[in-house]
CSV table of C-alpha atoms in Angstrom, one decimal:
chain,number,residue,atom,x,y,z
A,87,UNK,CA,-90.7,10.6,-72.1
A,88,UNK,CA,-91.7,9.3,-75.7
A,89,UNK,CA,-88.2,8.6,-77.4
A,90,UNK,CA,-88.2,7.9,-81.0
A,91,UNK,CA,-84.5,6.4,-82.2
A,92,UNK,CA,-83.3,5.6,-85.4
A,93,UNK,CA,-80.6,2.9,-85.6
A,94,UNK,CA,-82.7,1.6,-82.5
A,95,UNK,CA,-81.6,-1.9,-83.1
A,96,UNK,CA,-77.8,-1.2,-83.4
A,97,UNK,CA,-75.1,-1.4,-80.7
A,98,UNK,CA,-75.8,2.2,-79.1
A,99,UNK,CA,-79.7,2.2,-80.1
A,100,UNK,CA,-80.3,-1.1,-78.4
A,101,UNK,CA,-78.6,-0.4,-75.2
A,102,UNK,CA,-80.2,3.3,-75.3
A,103,UNK,CA,-83.5,1.9,-76.0
A,104,UNK,CA,-83.3,-1.1,-73.2
A,105,UNK,CA,-82.2,1.8,-70.5
A,106,UNK,CA,-84.8,4.2,-71.6
A,107,UNK,CA,-87.5,1.5,-71.5
A,108,UNK,CA,-86.6,0.0,-68.2
A,109,UNK,CA,-87.0,3.4,-66.5
A,110,UNK,CA,-90.5,3.6,-67.9
A,111,UNK,CA,-90.0,5.6,-71.1
A,112,UNK,CA,-92.0,5.2,-74.3
A,113,UNK,CA,-89.4,4.1,-76.8
A,114,UNK,CA,-89.9,3.4,-80.5
A,115,UNK,CA,-87.3,2.3,-82.4
A,116,UNK,CA,-87.6,2.6,-86.9
A,117,UNK,CA,-86.8,-0.7,-88.4
A,118,UNK,CA,-86.8,-1.6,-92.2
A,119,UNK,CA,-88.1,-5.1,-90.7
A,120,UNK,CA,-89.7,-4.9,-87.0
A,121,UNK,CA,-90.4,-8.3,-87.1
A,122,UNK,CA,-87.1,-9.4,-87.4
A,123,UNK,CA,-85.2,-7.8,-84.2
A,124,UNK,CA,-86.0,-9.4,-80.7
A,125,UNK,CA,-86.4,-6.1,-78.7
A,126,UNK,CA,-86.1,-5.3,-75.5
A,127,UNK,CA,-89.2,-5.2,-73.1
A,128,UNK,CA,-91.1,-2.2,-73.2
A,129,UNK,CA,-89.7,-1.2,-76.7
A,130,UNK,CA,-91.9,-1.0,-79.9
A,131,UNK,CA,-90.9,-0.8,-83.2
A,132,UNK,CA,-92.2,1.1,-86.3
A,133,UNK,CA,-91.5,0.3,-89.9
A,134,UNK,CA,-89.6,2.9,-92.0
A,135,UNK,CA,-87.7,3.0,-95.2
A,136,UNK,CA,-84.5,4.8,-94.2
A,137,UNK,CA,-84.9,7.8,-96.1
A,138,UNK,CA,-88.7,9.0,-95.7
A,139,UNK,CA,-91.2,9.7,-92.9
A,140,UNK,CA,-93.9,8.3,-94.5
A,141,UNK,CA,-94.8,5.4,-92.3
A,142,UNK,CA,-93.4,7.0,-89.1
A,143,UNK,CA,-94.0,10.5,-89.2
A,144,UNK,CA,-96.8,11.0,-87.0
A,145,UNK,CA,-95.2,9.6,-84.1
A,146,UNK,CA,-92.9,12.4,-84.4
A,147,UNK,CA,-96.0,14.8,-83.5
A,148,UNK,CA,-95.8,15.2,-79.6
A,149,UNK,CA,-92.8,12.9,-79.3
A,150,UNK,CA,-90.2,14.3,-76.5
A,151,UNK,CA,-86.8,13.2,-78.4
A,152,UNK,CA,-85.8,11.9,-81.8
A,153,UNK,CA,-82.5,10.2,-81.7
A,154,UNK,CA,-81.0,9.8,-85.2
A,155,UNK,CA,-78.1,7.1,-85.0
A,156,UNK,CA,-79.0,5.4,-88.1
A,157,UNK,CA,-76.3,4.8,-90.8
A,158,UNK,CA,-74.7,1.9,-93.0
A,159,UNK,CA,-71.8,0.5,-90.4
A,160,UNK,CA,-68.7,1.8,-91.1
A,161,UNK,CA,-66.9,-1.6,-90.5
A,162,UNK,CA,-69.0,-4.2,-92.4
A,163,UNK,CA,-70.6,-7.3,-90.4
A,164,UNK,CA,-67.6,-9.4,-90.5
A,165,UNK,CA,-65.1,-10.0,-87.7
A,166,UNK,CA,-62.4,-7.7,-89.6
A,167,UNK,CA,-63.4,-4.6,-91.2
A,168,UNK,CA,-64.7,-4.4,-94.9
A,169,UNK,CA,-63.0,-2.6,-97.4
A,170,UNK,CA,-64.3,0.8,-98.4
A,171,UNK,CA,-65.1,0.8,-102.3
A,172,UNK,CA,-66.4,3.1,-104.1
A,173,UNK,CA,-70.2,1.8,-103.8
A,174,UNK,CA,-69.9,1.3,-100.0
A,175,UNK,CA,-68.6,5.0,-99.4
A,176,UNK,CA,-71.6,6.2,-101.5
A,177,UNK,CA,-74.1,3.9,-99.1
A,178,UNK,CA,-72.2,4.9,-95.9
A,179,UNK,CA,-72.7,8.8,-96.6
A,180,UNK,CA,-76.5,8.5,-98.3
A,181,UNK,CA,-77.3,6.4,-95.6
A,182,UNK,CA,-76.8,8.9,-93.1
A,183,UNK,CA,-78.0,12.1,-95.1
A,184,UNK,CA,-81.4,10.0,-96.2
A,185,UNK,CA,-81.8,9.3,-92.4
A,186,UNK,CA,-81.6,12.8,-91.5
A,187,UNK,CA,-83.8,14.3,-94.3
A,188,UNK,CA,-86.4,11.6,-92.8
A,189,UNK,CA,-86.0,12.9,-89.3
A,190,UNK,CA,-86.5,16.8,-90.7
A,191,UNK,CA,-89.4,15.7,-92.6
A,192,UNK,CA,-91.0,14.2,-89.4
A,193,UNK,CA,-90.3,17.4,-87.5
A,194,UNK,CA,-91.5,19.8,-90.1
A,195,UNK,CA,-95.0,18.2,-90.6
A,196,UNK,CA,-95.4,17.8,-86.5
A,197,UNK,CA,-98.1,20.4,-84.7
A,198,UNK,CA,-96.5,19.7,-81.6
A,199,UNK,CA,-92.5,19.7,-82.3
A,200,UNK,CA,-90.1,17.3,-80.7
A,201,UNK,CA,-88.3,19.1,-77.9
A,202,UNK,CA,-84.9,17.9,-79.1
A,203,UNK,CA,-83.4,16.2,-81.9
A,204,UNK,CA,-79.9,14.0,-80.9
A,205,UNK,CA,-77.7,13.9,-84.1
A,206,UNK,CA,-75.1,11.0,-84.1
A,207,UNK,CA,-71.7,12.1,-85.4
A,208,UNK,CA,-68.2,10.9,-84.7
A,209,UNK,CA,-64.7,12.1,-83.4
A,210,UNK,CA,-63.3,11.3,-87.1
A,211,UNK,CA,-65.0,14.7,-87.6
A,212,UNK,CA,-61.6,16.3,-86.6
A,213,UNK,CA,-59.8,14.4,-89.1
A,214,UNK,CA,-56.0,13.2,-87.9
A,215,UNK,CA,-54.7,15.3,-85.3
A,216,UNK,CA,-51.6,13.5,-83.9
A,217,UNK,CA,-50.8,14.7,-80.3
A,218,UNK,CA,-53.2,17.8,-80.4
A,219,UNK,CA,-55.6,17.6,-77.6
A,220,UNK,CA,-59.2,17.9,-79.4
A,221,UNK,CA,-62.3,19.8,-78.0
A,222,UNK,CA,-65.5,20.4,-79.3
A,223,UNK,CA,-64.1,24.2,-80.3
A,224,UNK,CA,-61.5,22.2,-82.6
A,225,UNK,CA,-62.1,22.7,-86.4
A,226,UNK,CA,-63.4,19.8,-88.4
A,227,UNK,CA,-60.7,18.1,-90.3
A,228,UNK,CA,-60.0,19.3,-93.8
A,229,UNK,CA,-59.3,16.0,-95.5
A,230,UNK,CA,-60.1,12.4,-95.1
A,231,UNK,CA,-63.4,10.4,-96.2
A,232,UNK,CA,-64.8,10.0,-92.5
A,233,UNK,CA,-64.2,14.0,-91.9
A,234,UNK,CA,-66.2,14.9,-95.0
A,235,UNK,CA,-69.0,12.4,-94.0
A,236,UNK,CA,-69.3,13.3,-90.8
A,237,UNK,CA,-69.6,17.1,-91.2
A,238,UNK,CA,-72.4,16.1,-93.6
A,239,UNK,CA,-74.3,14.1,-91.2
A,240,UNK,CA,-73.9,16.3,-88.8
A,241,UNK,CA,-75.6,18.9,-90.9
A,242,UNK,CA,-78.4,16.5,-92.1
A,243,UNK,CA,-80.9,17.6,-89.4
A,244,UNK,CA,-79.5,21.1,-88.9
A,245,UNK,CA,-82.8,22.2,-90.4
A,246,UNK,CA,-84.9,21.3,-87.1
A,247,UNK,CA,-83.1,24.4,-85.2
A,248,UNK,CA,-84.8,26.7,-87.2
A,249,UNK,CA,-87.9,25.4,-86.2
A,250,UNK,CA,-87.2,25.8,-82.6
A,251,UNK,CA,-85.8,22.3,-81.7
A,252,UNK,CA,-82.8,21.7,-80.1
A,253,UNK,CA,-80.1,19.9,-82.2
A,254,UNK,CA,-77.5,18.1,-79.8
A,255,UNK,CA,-74.7,16.5,-81.7
A,256,UNK,CA,-72.8,13.7,-79.8
A,257,UNK,CA,-69.4,13.2,-81.6
A,258,UNK,CA,-68.7,9.4,-80.4
A,259,UNK,CA,-65.1,8.0,-79.9
A,260,UNK,CA,-64.4,4.0,-80.3
A,261,UNK,CA,-67.4,2.5,-78.3
A,262,UNK,CA,-66.0,-0.4,-75.9
A,263,UNK,CA,-69.0,-3.3,-75.4
A,264,UNK,CA,-68.9,-6.8,-74.8
A,265,UNK,CA,-71.6,-7.5,-76.8
A,266,UNK,CA,-69.9,-6.4,-80.2
A,267,UNK,CA,-68.3,-3.8,-82.0
A,268,UNK,CA,-64.6,-3.1,-82.4
A,269,UNK,CA,-63.8,-4.2,-78.9
A,270,UNK,CA,-63.9,-7.5,-79.7
A,271,UNK,CA,-61.6,-7.3,-82.6
A,272,UNK,CA,-59.7,-5.5,-80.3
A,273,UNK,CA,-58.8,-7.9,-77.9
A,274,UNK,CA,-59.0,-10.9,-80.2
A,275,UNK,CA,-55.3,-11.0,-80.9
A,276,UNK,CA,-54.5,-11.0,-77.1
A,277,UNK,CA,-56.7,-13.9,-76.7
A,278,UNK,CA,-54.1,-16.1,-78.9
A,279,UNK,CA,-51.2,-14.2,-77.1
A,280,UNK,CA,-50.7,-12.4,-80.4
A,281,UNK,CA,-51.7,-8.9,-79.1
A,282,UNK,CA,-49.8,-5.4,-79.6
A,283,UNK,CA,-50.3,-2.1,-81.1
A,284,UNK,CA,-51.2,-1.2,-84.7
A,285,UNK,CA,-48.7,0.6,-86.7
A,286,UNK,CA,-46.4,2.5,-84.9
A,287,UNK,CA,-48.7,2.6,-81.7
A,288,UNK,CA,-48.1,6.0,-81.1
A,289,UNK,CA,-51.4,7.3,-82.6
A,290,UNK,CA,-54.3,8.3,-79.9
A,291,UNK,CA,-57.2,6.3,-79.3
A,292,UNK,CA,-60.3,8.2,-77.7
A,293,UNK,CA,-62.9,5.7,-76.4
A,294,UNK,CA,-65.9,5.3,-74.4
A,295,UNK,CA,-67.4,2.2,-72.5
A,296,UNK,CA,-71.0,1.8,-73.8
A,297,UNK,CA,-72.7,2.1,-70.6
A,298,UNK,CA,-71.1,5.8,-70.3
A,299,UNK,CA,-72.1,6.5,-73.8
A,300,UNK,CA,-75.8,5.3,-73.2
A,301,UNK,CA,-75.8,7.5,-69.5
A,302,UNK,CA,-74.2,10.5,-71.6
A,303,UNK,CA,-77.2,10.6,-74.2
A,304,UNK,CA,-79.8,10.2,-71.3
A,305,UNK,CA,-77.9,13.3,-69.6
A,306,UNK,CA,-77.9,15.5,-72.6
A,307,UNK,CA,-81.6,14.5,-72.9
A,308,UNK,CA,-82.4,16.0,-69.8
A,309,UNK,CA,-80.4,19.0,-70.0
A,310,UNK,CA,-82.2,22.0,-71.2
A,311,UNK,CA,-79.3,23.7,-72.1
A,312,UNK,CA,-77.9,21.4,-74.0
A,313,UNK,CA,-77.3,22.3,-77.7
A,314,UNK,CA,-74.5,21.6,-80.2
A,315,UNK,CA,-71.5,19.3,-80.1
A,316,UNK,CA,-70.3,17.1,-77.6
A,317,UNK,CA,-67.5,14.8,-77.9
A,318,UNK,CA,-68.7,11.5,-76.1
A,319,UNK,CA,-65.2,9.6,-74.9
A,320,UNK,CA,-63.5,8.7,-71.7
A,321,UNK,CA,-61.2,11.8,-70.1
A,322,UNK,CA,-58.4,9.7,-70.6
A,323,UNK,CA,-57.6,8.5,-74.0
A,324,UNK,CA,-54.3,6.5,-74.9
A,325,UNK,CA,-52.1,5.7,-77.2
A,326,UNK,CA,-52.6,2.5,-79.0
A,327,UNK,CA,-49.3,1.2,-77.5
A,328,UNK,CA,-50.6,2.0,-74.0
A,329,UNK,CA,-54.2,0.5,-74.8
A,330,UNK,CA,-52.5,-2.5,-76.1
A,331,UNK,CA,-50.5,-2.6,-72.8
A,332,UNK,CA,-53.6,-2.3,-70.6
A,333,UNK,CA,-55.5,-4.9,-72.3
A,334,UNK,CA,-52.6,-7.3,-72.1
A,335,UNK,CA,-52.1,-6.5,-68.2
A,336,UNK,CA,-55.9,-7.1,-67.6
A,337,UNK,CA,-56.0,-10.5,-69.8
A,338,UNK,CA,-52.4,-11.5,-68.3
A,339,UNK,CA,-51.2,-12.0,-72.4
A,340,UNK,CA,-48.3,-10.4,-73.9
A,341,UNK,CA,-48.8,-7.1,-75.8
A,342,UNK,CA,-45.4,-6.6,-77.5
A,343,UNK,CA,-46.3,-8.3,-80.9
A,344,UNK,CA,-47.0,-5.2,-83.6
A,345,UNK,CA,-49.3,-5.5,-86.5
A,346,UNK,CA,-47.1,-3.4,-88.9
A,347,UNK,CA,-49.0,-0.3,-90.7
A,348,UNK,CA,-48.2,-1.8,-94.0
A,349,UNK,CA,-49.9,-5.2,-93.4
A,350,UNK,CA,-52.7,-3.1,-92.2
A,351,UNK,CA,-53.0,-1.4,-95.5
A,352,UNK,CA,-52.7,-4.4,-97.8
A,353,UNK,CA,-55.7,-5.9,-95.8
A,354,UNK,CA,-57.9,-3.1,-95.1
A,355,UNK,CA,-57.2,-0.4,-97.8
A,356,UNK,CA,-58.1,2.9,-96.7
A,357,UNK,CA,-60.1,1.6,-94.2
A,358,UNK,CA,-56.8,1.0,-92.3
A,359,UNK,CA,-56.4,5.0,-91.6
A,360,UNK,CA,-59.1,4.5,-89.1
A,361,UNK,CA,-56.9,2.8,-86.6
A,362,UNK,CA,-53.3,4.1,-88.1
A,363,UNK,CA,-54.7,7.9,-87.5
A,364,UNK,CA,-55.2,9.2,-84.0
A,365,UNK,CA,-57.4,11.5,-82.2
A,366,UNK,CA,-56.7,12.9,-78.8
A,367,UNK,CA,-60.5,13.9,-77.7
A,368,UNK,CA,-61.5,15.3,-74.8
A,369,UNK,CA,-65.3,15.6,-73.3
A,370,UNK,CA,-65.0,19.2,-72.2
A,371,UNK,CA,-68.5,20.3,-72.8
A,372,UNK,CA,-69.8,17.4,-71.5
A,373,UNK,CA,-67.7,17.3,-67.9
A,374,UNK,CA,-68.5,21.3,-67.6
A,375,UNK,CA,-72.2,20.3,-67.7
A,376,UNK,CA,-71.3,18.1,-64.7
A,377,UNK,CA,-71.4,14.7,-66.4
A,378,UNK,CA,-69.2,12.0,-64.3
A,379,UNK,CA,-68.2,9.2,-66.3
A,380,UNK,CA,-68.2,5.8,-64.3
A,381,UNK,CA,-65.4,4.4,-66.6
A,382,UNK,CA,-63.2,7.4,-66.8
A,383,UNK,CA,-59.9,5.1,-67.5
A,384,UNK,CA,-59.2,2.3,-70.1
A,385,UNK,CA,-58.2,-0.4,-67.5
A,386,UNK,CA,-61.4,0.1,-65.5
A,387,UNK,CA,-63.4,-0.3,-68.6
A,388,UNK,CA,-61.4,-3.3,-69.9
A,389,UNK,CA,-61.6,-5.3,-66.8
A,390,UNK,CA,-65.4,-4.4,-66.4
A,391,UNK,CA,-66.1,-5.9,-70.3
A,392,UNK,CA,-63.9,-8.7,-69.6
A,393,UNK,CA,-64.9,-10.0,-66.3
């Protein structure tokens, strides 16, 4: 397959590019600065500006898949999530809309259309749901910044369907990886014997091991009948309190020191809602298609990442 990945130098995109290239597929990642990244063996980089198909659109002609993962990092680049100022919110949304527009532009111009476009999204699509089980049939959240962003993000490449191209939407949970992302921030307090629940600890946490994230994307690429939204999260979500207990057990550290909600809101502002609001998502459609998780439970995943 020839696969084009926007956001191909990020946590998920980098792991996906490496996996595909290792199996002999032609992988092209789009980057504003191709020379700045050390790419896995077999992965090529192409220049793009983040909002048009001007410099790379010709690569879409005859490609098998475009995987659109591009968008400004929600948490910023520091150890702690950066606050969402009005300007950061604008960039978070616009970067996603621009990337989607560029993908549609490339598909429209292609004489031989790609077979599939995989559009990134997140379980934030559903908004805060307390203890409710969430499947792909659940409606979008009615309010909240991230719920609104994900609705628009998914729609940014919807036009490819009218051109006969499959659109798959991956609504990803919290990605656990030893390479970076939220997992490192999550386990850091436990290293100093200060781990525990965030806020009440009753909020649900839907997560997925990076390896299963990559495997699930590849699985959906290969299923000709796969179309529409899929929740990419492990089948066993945990409350934040139980996740803390699991991490503490694996690390041999206490897990009872809470981070009060008011402190998190003082530090992070509106970003605190990401960890204080729960989403109990299930990968219903993915499992119905026959996908089997390597890491279905948090203890297995955490042990693997901390070994």
